[in-house]
Coordinates of C-alpha atoms in Angstrom, one line a residue:
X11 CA -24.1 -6.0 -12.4
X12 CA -27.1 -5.5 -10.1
X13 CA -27.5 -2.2 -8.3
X14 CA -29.2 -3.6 -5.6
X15 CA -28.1 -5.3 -2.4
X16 CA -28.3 -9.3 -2.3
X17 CA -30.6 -10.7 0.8
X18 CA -27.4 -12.0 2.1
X19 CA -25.9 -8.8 1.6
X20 CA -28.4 -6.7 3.0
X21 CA -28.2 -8.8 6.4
X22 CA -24.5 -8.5 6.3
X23 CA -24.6 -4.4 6.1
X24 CA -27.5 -4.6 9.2
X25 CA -25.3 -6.5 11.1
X26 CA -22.3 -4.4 10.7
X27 CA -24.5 -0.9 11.2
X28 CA -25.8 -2.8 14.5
X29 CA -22.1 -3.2 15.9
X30 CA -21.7 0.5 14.5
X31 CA -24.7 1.8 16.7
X32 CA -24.3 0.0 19.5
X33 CA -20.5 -0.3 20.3
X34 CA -19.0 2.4 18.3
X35 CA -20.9 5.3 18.0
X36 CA -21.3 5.9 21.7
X37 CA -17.8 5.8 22.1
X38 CA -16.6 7.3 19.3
X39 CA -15.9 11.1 20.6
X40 CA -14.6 9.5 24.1
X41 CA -12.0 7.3 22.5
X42 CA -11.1 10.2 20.0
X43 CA -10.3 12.5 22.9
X44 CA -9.0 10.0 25.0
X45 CA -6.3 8.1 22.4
X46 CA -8.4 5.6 23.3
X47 CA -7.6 1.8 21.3
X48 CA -10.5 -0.2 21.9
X49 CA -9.3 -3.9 21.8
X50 CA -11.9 -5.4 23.4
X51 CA -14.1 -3.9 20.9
X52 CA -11.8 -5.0 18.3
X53 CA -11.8 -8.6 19.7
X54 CA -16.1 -8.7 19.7
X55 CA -15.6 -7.4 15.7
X56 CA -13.5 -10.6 15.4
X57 CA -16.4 -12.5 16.9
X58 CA -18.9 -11.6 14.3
X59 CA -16.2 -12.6 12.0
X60 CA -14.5 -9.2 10.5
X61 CA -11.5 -10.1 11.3
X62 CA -10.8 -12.1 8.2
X63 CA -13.6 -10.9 6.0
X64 CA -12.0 -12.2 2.6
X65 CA -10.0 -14.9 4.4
X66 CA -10.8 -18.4 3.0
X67 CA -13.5 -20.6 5.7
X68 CA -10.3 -22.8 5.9
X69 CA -8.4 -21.0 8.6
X70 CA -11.7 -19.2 9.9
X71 CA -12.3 -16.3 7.7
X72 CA -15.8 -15.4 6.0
X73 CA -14.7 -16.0 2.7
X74 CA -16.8 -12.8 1.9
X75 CA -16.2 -10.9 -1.4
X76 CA -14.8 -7.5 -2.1
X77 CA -18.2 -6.3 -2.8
X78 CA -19.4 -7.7 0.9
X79 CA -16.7 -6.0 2.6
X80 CA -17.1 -2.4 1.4
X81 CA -20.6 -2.7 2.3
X82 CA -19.5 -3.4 5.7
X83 CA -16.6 -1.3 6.2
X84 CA -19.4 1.7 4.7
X85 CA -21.6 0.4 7.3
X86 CA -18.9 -0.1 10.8
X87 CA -17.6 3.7 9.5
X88 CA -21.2 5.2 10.4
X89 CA -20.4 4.5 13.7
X90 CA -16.3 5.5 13.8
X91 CA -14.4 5.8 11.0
X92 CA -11.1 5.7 12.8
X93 CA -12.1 1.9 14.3
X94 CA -13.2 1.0 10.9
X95 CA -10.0 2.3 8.7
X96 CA -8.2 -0.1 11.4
X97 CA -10.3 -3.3 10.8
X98 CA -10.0 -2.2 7.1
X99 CA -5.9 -2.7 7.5
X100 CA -5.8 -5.8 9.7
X101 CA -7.7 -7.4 7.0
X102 CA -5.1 -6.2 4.6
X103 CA -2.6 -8.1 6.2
X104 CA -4.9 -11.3 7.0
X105 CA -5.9 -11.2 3.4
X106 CA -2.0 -10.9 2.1
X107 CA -1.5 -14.2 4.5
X108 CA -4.4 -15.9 2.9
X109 CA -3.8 -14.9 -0.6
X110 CA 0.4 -15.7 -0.2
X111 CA 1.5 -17.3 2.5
X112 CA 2.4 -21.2 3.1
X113 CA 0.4 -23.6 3.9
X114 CA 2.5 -23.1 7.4
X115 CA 1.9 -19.2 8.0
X116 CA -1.6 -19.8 6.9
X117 CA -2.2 -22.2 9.6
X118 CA -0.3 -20.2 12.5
X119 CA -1.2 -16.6 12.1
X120 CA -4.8 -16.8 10.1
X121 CA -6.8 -18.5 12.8
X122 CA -6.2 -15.7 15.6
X123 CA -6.2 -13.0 13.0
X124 CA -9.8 -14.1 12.1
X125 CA -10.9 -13.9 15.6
X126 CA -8.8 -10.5 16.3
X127 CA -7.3 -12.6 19.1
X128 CA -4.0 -11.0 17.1
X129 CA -3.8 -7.8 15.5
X130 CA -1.9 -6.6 12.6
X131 CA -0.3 -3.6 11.1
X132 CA 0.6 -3.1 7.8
X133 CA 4.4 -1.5 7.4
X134 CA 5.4 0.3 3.6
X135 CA 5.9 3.2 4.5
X136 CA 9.0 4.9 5.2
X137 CA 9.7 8.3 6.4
X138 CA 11.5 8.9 3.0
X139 CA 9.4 6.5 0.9
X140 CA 5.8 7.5 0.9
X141 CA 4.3 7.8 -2.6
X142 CA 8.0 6.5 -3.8
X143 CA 7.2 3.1 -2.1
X144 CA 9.4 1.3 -4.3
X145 CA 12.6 3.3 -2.9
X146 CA 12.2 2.2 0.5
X147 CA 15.3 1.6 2.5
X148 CA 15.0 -1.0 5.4
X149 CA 16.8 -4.0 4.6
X150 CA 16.5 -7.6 5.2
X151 CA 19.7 -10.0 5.2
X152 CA 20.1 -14.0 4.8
X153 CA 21.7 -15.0 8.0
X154 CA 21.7 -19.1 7.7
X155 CA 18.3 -20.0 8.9
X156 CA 17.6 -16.2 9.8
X157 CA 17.0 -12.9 8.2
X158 CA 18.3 -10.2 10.0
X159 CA 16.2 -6.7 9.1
X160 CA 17.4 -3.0 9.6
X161 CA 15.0 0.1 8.7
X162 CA 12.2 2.3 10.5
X163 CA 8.5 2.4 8.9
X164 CA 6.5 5.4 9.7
X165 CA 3.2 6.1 9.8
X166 CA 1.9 2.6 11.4
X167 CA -1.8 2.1 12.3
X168 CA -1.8 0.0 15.5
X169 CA 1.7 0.1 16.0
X170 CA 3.3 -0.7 19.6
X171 CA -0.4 -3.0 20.4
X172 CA -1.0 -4.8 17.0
X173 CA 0.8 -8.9 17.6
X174 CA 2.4 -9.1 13.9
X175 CA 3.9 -7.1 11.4
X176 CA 3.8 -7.4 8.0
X177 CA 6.7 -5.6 6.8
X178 CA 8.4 -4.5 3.2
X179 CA 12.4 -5.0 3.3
X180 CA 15.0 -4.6 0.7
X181 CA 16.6 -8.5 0.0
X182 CA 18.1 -7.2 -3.5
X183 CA 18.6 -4.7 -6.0
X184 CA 17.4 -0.8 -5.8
X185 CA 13.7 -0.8 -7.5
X186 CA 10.6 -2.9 -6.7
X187 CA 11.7 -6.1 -8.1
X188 CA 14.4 -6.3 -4.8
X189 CA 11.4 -6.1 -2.2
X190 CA 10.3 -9.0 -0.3
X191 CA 7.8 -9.3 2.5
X192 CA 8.3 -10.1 6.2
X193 CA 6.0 -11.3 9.1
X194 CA 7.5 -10.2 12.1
X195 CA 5.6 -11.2 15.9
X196 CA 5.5 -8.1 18.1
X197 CA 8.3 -10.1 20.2
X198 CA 11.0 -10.2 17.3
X199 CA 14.1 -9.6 19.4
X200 CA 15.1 -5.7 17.6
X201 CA 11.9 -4.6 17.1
X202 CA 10.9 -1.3 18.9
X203 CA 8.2 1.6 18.7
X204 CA 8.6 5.0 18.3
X205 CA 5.8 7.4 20.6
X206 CA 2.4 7.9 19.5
X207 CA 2.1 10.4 17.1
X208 CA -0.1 13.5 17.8
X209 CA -2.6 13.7 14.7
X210 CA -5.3 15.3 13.6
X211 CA -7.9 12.8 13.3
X212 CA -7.8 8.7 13.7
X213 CA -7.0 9.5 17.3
X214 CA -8.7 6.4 18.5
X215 CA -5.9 3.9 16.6
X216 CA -1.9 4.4 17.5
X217 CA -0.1 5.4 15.0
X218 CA 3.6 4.7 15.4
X219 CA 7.1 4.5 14.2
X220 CA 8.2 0.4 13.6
X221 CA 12.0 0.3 14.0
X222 CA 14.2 -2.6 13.3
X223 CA 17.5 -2.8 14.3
X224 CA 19.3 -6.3 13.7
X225 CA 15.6 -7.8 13.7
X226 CA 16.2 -11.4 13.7
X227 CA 13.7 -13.8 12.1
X228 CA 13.9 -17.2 10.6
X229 CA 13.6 -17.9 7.0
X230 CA 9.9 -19.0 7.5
X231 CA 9.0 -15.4 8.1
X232 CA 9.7 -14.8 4.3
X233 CA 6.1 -14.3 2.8
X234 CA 6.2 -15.8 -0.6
X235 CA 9.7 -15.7 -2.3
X236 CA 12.1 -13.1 -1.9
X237 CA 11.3 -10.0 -4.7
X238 CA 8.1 -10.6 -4.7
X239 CA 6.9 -7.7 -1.7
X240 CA 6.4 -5.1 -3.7
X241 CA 3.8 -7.1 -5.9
X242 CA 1.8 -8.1 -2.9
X243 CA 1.6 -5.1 -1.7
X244 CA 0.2 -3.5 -4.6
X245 CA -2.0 -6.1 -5.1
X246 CA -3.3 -5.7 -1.3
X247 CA -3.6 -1.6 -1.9
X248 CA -6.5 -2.0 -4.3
X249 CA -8.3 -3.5 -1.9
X250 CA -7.1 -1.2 0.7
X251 CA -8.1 1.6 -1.3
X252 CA -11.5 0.7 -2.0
X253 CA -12.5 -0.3 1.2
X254 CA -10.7 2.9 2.9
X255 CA -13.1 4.5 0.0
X256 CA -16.1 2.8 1.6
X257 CA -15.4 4.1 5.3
X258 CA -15.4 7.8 3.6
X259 CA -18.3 7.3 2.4
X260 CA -19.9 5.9 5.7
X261 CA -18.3 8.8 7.8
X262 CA -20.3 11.1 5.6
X263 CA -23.3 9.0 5.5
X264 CA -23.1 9.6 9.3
X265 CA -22.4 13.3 9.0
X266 CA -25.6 13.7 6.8
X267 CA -27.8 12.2 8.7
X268 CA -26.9 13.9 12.0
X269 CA -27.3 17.4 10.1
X270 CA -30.7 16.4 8.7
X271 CA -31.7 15.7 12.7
X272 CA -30.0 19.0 13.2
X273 CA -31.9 20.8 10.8
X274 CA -35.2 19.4 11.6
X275 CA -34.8 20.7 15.2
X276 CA -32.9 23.6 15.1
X277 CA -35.5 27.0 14.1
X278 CA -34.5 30.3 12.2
X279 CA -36.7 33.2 11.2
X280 CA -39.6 30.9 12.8
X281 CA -39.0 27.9 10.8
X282 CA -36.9 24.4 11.0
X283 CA -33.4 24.6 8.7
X284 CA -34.9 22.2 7.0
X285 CA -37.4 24.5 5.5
X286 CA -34.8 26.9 3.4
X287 CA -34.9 25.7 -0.4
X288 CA -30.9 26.9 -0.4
X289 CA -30.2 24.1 2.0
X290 CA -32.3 21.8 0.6
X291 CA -30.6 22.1 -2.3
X292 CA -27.3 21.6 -0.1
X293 CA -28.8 18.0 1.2
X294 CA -29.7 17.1 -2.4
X295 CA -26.0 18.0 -3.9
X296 CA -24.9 16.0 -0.9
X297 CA -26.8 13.0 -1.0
X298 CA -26.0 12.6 -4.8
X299 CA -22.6 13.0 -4.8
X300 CA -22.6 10.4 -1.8
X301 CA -24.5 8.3 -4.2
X302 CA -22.2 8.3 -6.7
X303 CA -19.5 7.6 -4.9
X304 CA -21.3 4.6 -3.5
X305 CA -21.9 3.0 -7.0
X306 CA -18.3 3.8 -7.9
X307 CA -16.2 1.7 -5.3
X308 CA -19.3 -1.0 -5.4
X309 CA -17.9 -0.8 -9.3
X310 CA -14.6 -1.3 -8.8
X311 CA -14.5 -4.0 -6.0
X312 CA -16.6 -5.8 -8.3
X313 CA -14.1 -5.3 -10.7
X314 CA -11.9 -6.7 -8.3
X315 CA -14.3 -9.8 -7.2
X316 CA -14.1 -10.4 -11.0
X317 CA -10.1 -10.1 -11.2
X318 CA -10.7 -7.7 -14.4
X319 CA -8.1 -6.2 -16.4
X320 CA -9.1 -2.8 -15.2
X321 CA -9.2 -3.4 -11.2
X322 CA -6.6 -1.4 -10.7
X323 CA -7.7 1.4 -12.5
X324 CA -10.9 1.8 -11.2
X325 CA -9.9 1.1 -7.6
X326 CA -7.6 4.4 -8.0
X327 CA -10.6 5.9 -9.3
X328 CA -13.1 4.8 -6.7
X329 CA -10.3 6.0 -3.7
X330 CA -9.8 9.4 -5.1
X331 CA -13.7 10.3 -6.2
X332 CA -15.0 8.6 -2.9
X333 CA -12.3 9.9 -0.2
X334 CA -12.4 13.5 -1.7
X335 CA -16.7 13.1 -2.1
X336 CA -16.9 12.1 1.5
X337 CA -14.3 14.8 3.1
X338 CA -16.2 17.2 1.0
X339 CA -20.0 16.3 2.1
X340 CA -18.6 15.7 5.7
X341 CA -17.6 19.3 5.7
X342 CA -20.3 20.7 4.0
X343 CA -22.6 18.9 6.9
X344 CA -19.8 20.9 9.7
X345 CA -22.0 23.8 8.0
X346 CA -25.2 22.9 8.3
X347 CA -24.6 22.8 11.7
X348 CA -23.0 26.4 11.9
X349 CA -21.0 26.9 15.2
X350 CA -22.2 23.6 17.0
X351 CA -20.6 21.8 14.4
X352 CA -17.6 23.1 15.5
X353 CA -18.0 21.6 19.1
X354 CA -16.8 18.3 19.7
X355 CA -20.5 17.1 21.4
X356 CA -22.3 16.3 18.2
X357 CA -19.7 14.4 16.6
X358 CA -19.4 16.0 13.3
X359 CA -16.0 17.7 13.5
X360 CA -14.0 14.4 14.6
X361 CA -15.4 12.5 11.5
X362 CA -14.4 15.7 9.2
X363 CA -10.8 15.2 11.0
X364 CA -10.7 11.3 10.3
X365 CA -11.6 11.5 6.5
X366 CA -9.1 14.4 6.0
X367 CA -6.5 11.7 6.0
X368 CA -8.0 9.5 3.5
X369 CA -7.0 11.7 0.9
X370 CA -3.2 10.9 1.7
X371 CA -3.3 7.0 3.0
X372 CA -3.1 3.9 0.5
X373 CA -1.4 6.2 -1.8
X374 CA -2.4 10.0 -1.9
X375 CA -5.2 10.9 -4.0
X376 CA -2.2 12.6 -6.3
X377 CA -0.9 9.4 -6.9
X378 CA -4.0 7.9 -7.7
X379 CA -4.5 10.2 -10.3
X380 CA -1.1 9.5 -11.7
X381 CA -2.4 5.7 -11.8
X382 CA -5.5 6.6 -13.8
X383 CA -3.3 9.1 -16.3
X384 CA -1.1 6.3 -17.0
X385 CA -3.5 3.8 -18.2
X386 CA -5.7 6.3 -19.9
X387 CA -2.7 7.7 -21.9
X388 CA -1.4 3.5 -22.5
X389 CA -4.8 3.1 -23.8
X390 CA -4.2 5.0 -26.8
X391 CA -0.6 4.1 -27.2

């Protein structure tokens, strides 16, 4: 594999960073302290065509590979990490569409999801199903023409504003094989929102309870066939993983460079910070470890471009080394600035506070390391 950016490539990232400078970054600390979702800016996204990134040119994606779209979610996250994590899931669930829907569902929800004239949330998780996914409780049953669903997820990005759902019910047995997968319009008769959750970071997407009670949809809102959720949505968390992966490292990226303007401006002892061979060596550790962790998830989502045997391994391995990497050097940049860091005006504590969390979504970084365990100790088996 090349190292090296394509032409093509290269104009993709500069278009992303150029939507990052000029429509997220400057609004990045208001919409954080307002809860602010930024639709419209969303909707613009969709018009450069993020919306459906790896969605096939057939019902108005890019058709972009999973190499192309770290690249730009590492590029949108320099300018908010929080906005980019959210375009990262609504092309979760556009992809899942693309990759296993009908021709049907394909035609009515991927056109709209392209432009991010619809939003989407992705709904696993369950307030006693996190890293368990598989023992997740709400249930989906035949009714005639209908499926009638019953359940709460927790922990939704964009719930309460997204238009459609993609949601993991029970249709059978206890265990994955009796998950199916669900498309359920914001309308669904049944379907409700809990409040917005008061977090720590992503402050600028909602994040919501879904609840379902005696959600009727018809039969044509069965993604697939039933049993076969839980295998789509694995299949759509490495790919989720890698490219929440890319916007650590992007939220870093940002947090270094606004401590090495920091440090060429700020004066101790009569010289710039910049000057001091200890923090010097701080940038250096920094900027390697950011390196590494670039070359890593563009690794695995080439792995994943290339439908290897070992995609899923090394997209656990990319999410865990990347998402703990780019908390880390975000942090470390927090001290570079020493108490201004900890002001909200320069920026650098909110993206600390939005990567924390990337070391617990698409499956903790614990579990991720149970992933890799597993096939290194099948290896040798």
């Amino acid at each position: 594999m090349s190292f090296e950016l394509t032409e093509d490539q290269a104009a993709i990232r500069d278009m992303a960073l150029s939507f990052a400078r000029d429509e997220l970054a400057p609004n990045a600390v208001e919409w954080d302290q307002k809860k602010h979702f930024p639709t419209d800016t969303l909707r613009a996204a969709g018009d450069l065509g993020m919306g459906g990134i790896y969605v096939s040119e057939d019902h108005g994606g890019s058709a972009l590979s999973r190499l192309d779209a770290v690249v730009i979610f590492e590029a949108l996250s320099q300018g908010c990490p929080t906005i980019a994590s959210y375009i990262s899931i609504h092309n979760m669930v556009a992809g899942m569409v693309d990759s296993f829907g009908n021709d049907e569902q394909k035609a009515y929800w991927l056109p709209k999801l392209c432009r991010m004239e619809w939003l989407a949330s992705y709904c696993l998780t369950e307030a006693n199903a996190g890293s368990d996914a598989a023992a997740l409780r709400t249930r989906a049953v035949r009714d005639g023409d209908s499926y009638i669903l019953n359940g709460a997820k927790q922990f939704i990005s964009g719930a309460g504003s997204s238009d459609l759902y993609l949601v993991m019910a029970r249709t059978g047995e206890d265990g994955p094989g009796g998950i199916s997968a669900f498309l359920l319009p914001k309308d669904t008769p049944g379907l409700s929102f809990g409040a917005n959750e008061h977090k720590m970071g992503w402050n600028a997407q909602p994040t919501r309870a879904v609840i379902m009670e005696d959600a009727r949809v018809p039969a044509s809102a069965l993604l697939g066939q039933e049993g076969m959720g839980f295998k789509f949505a694995m299949k759509g968390l490495d790919g989720g993983r890698i490219n929440i992966a890319a916007c650590s490292i992007g939220g870093a990226q940002a947090a270094l460079d606004k401590a090495l303007t920091y440090m060429g401006e700020r004066k101790a002892f009569g010289q710039t910070l910049d000057r001091f061979q200890a923090l010097q060596f701080r940038i250096a550790d920094m900027a390697t470890e950011l390196e590494a962790a670039r070359t890593f998830v563009h690794r695995a989502a080439s792995a994943l471009d290339a439908k290897s045997k070992d995609a899923t391994r090394l997209c656990a391995m990319a999410k865990r080394f990347a998402t703990d990497t780019g908390f880390e050097v975000a942090n470390d940049a927090l001290q570079l600035f020493g108490g201004y860091g900890y002001l909200a005006d320069y920026g650098v504590e909110k993206i600390v506070r939005d990567l924390r969390v990337h070391q617990i979504l698409e499956g903790t970084n614990e579990i991720m390391r149970l992933i890799v365990s597993r096939s290194e100790i099948g290896r040798m088996a």
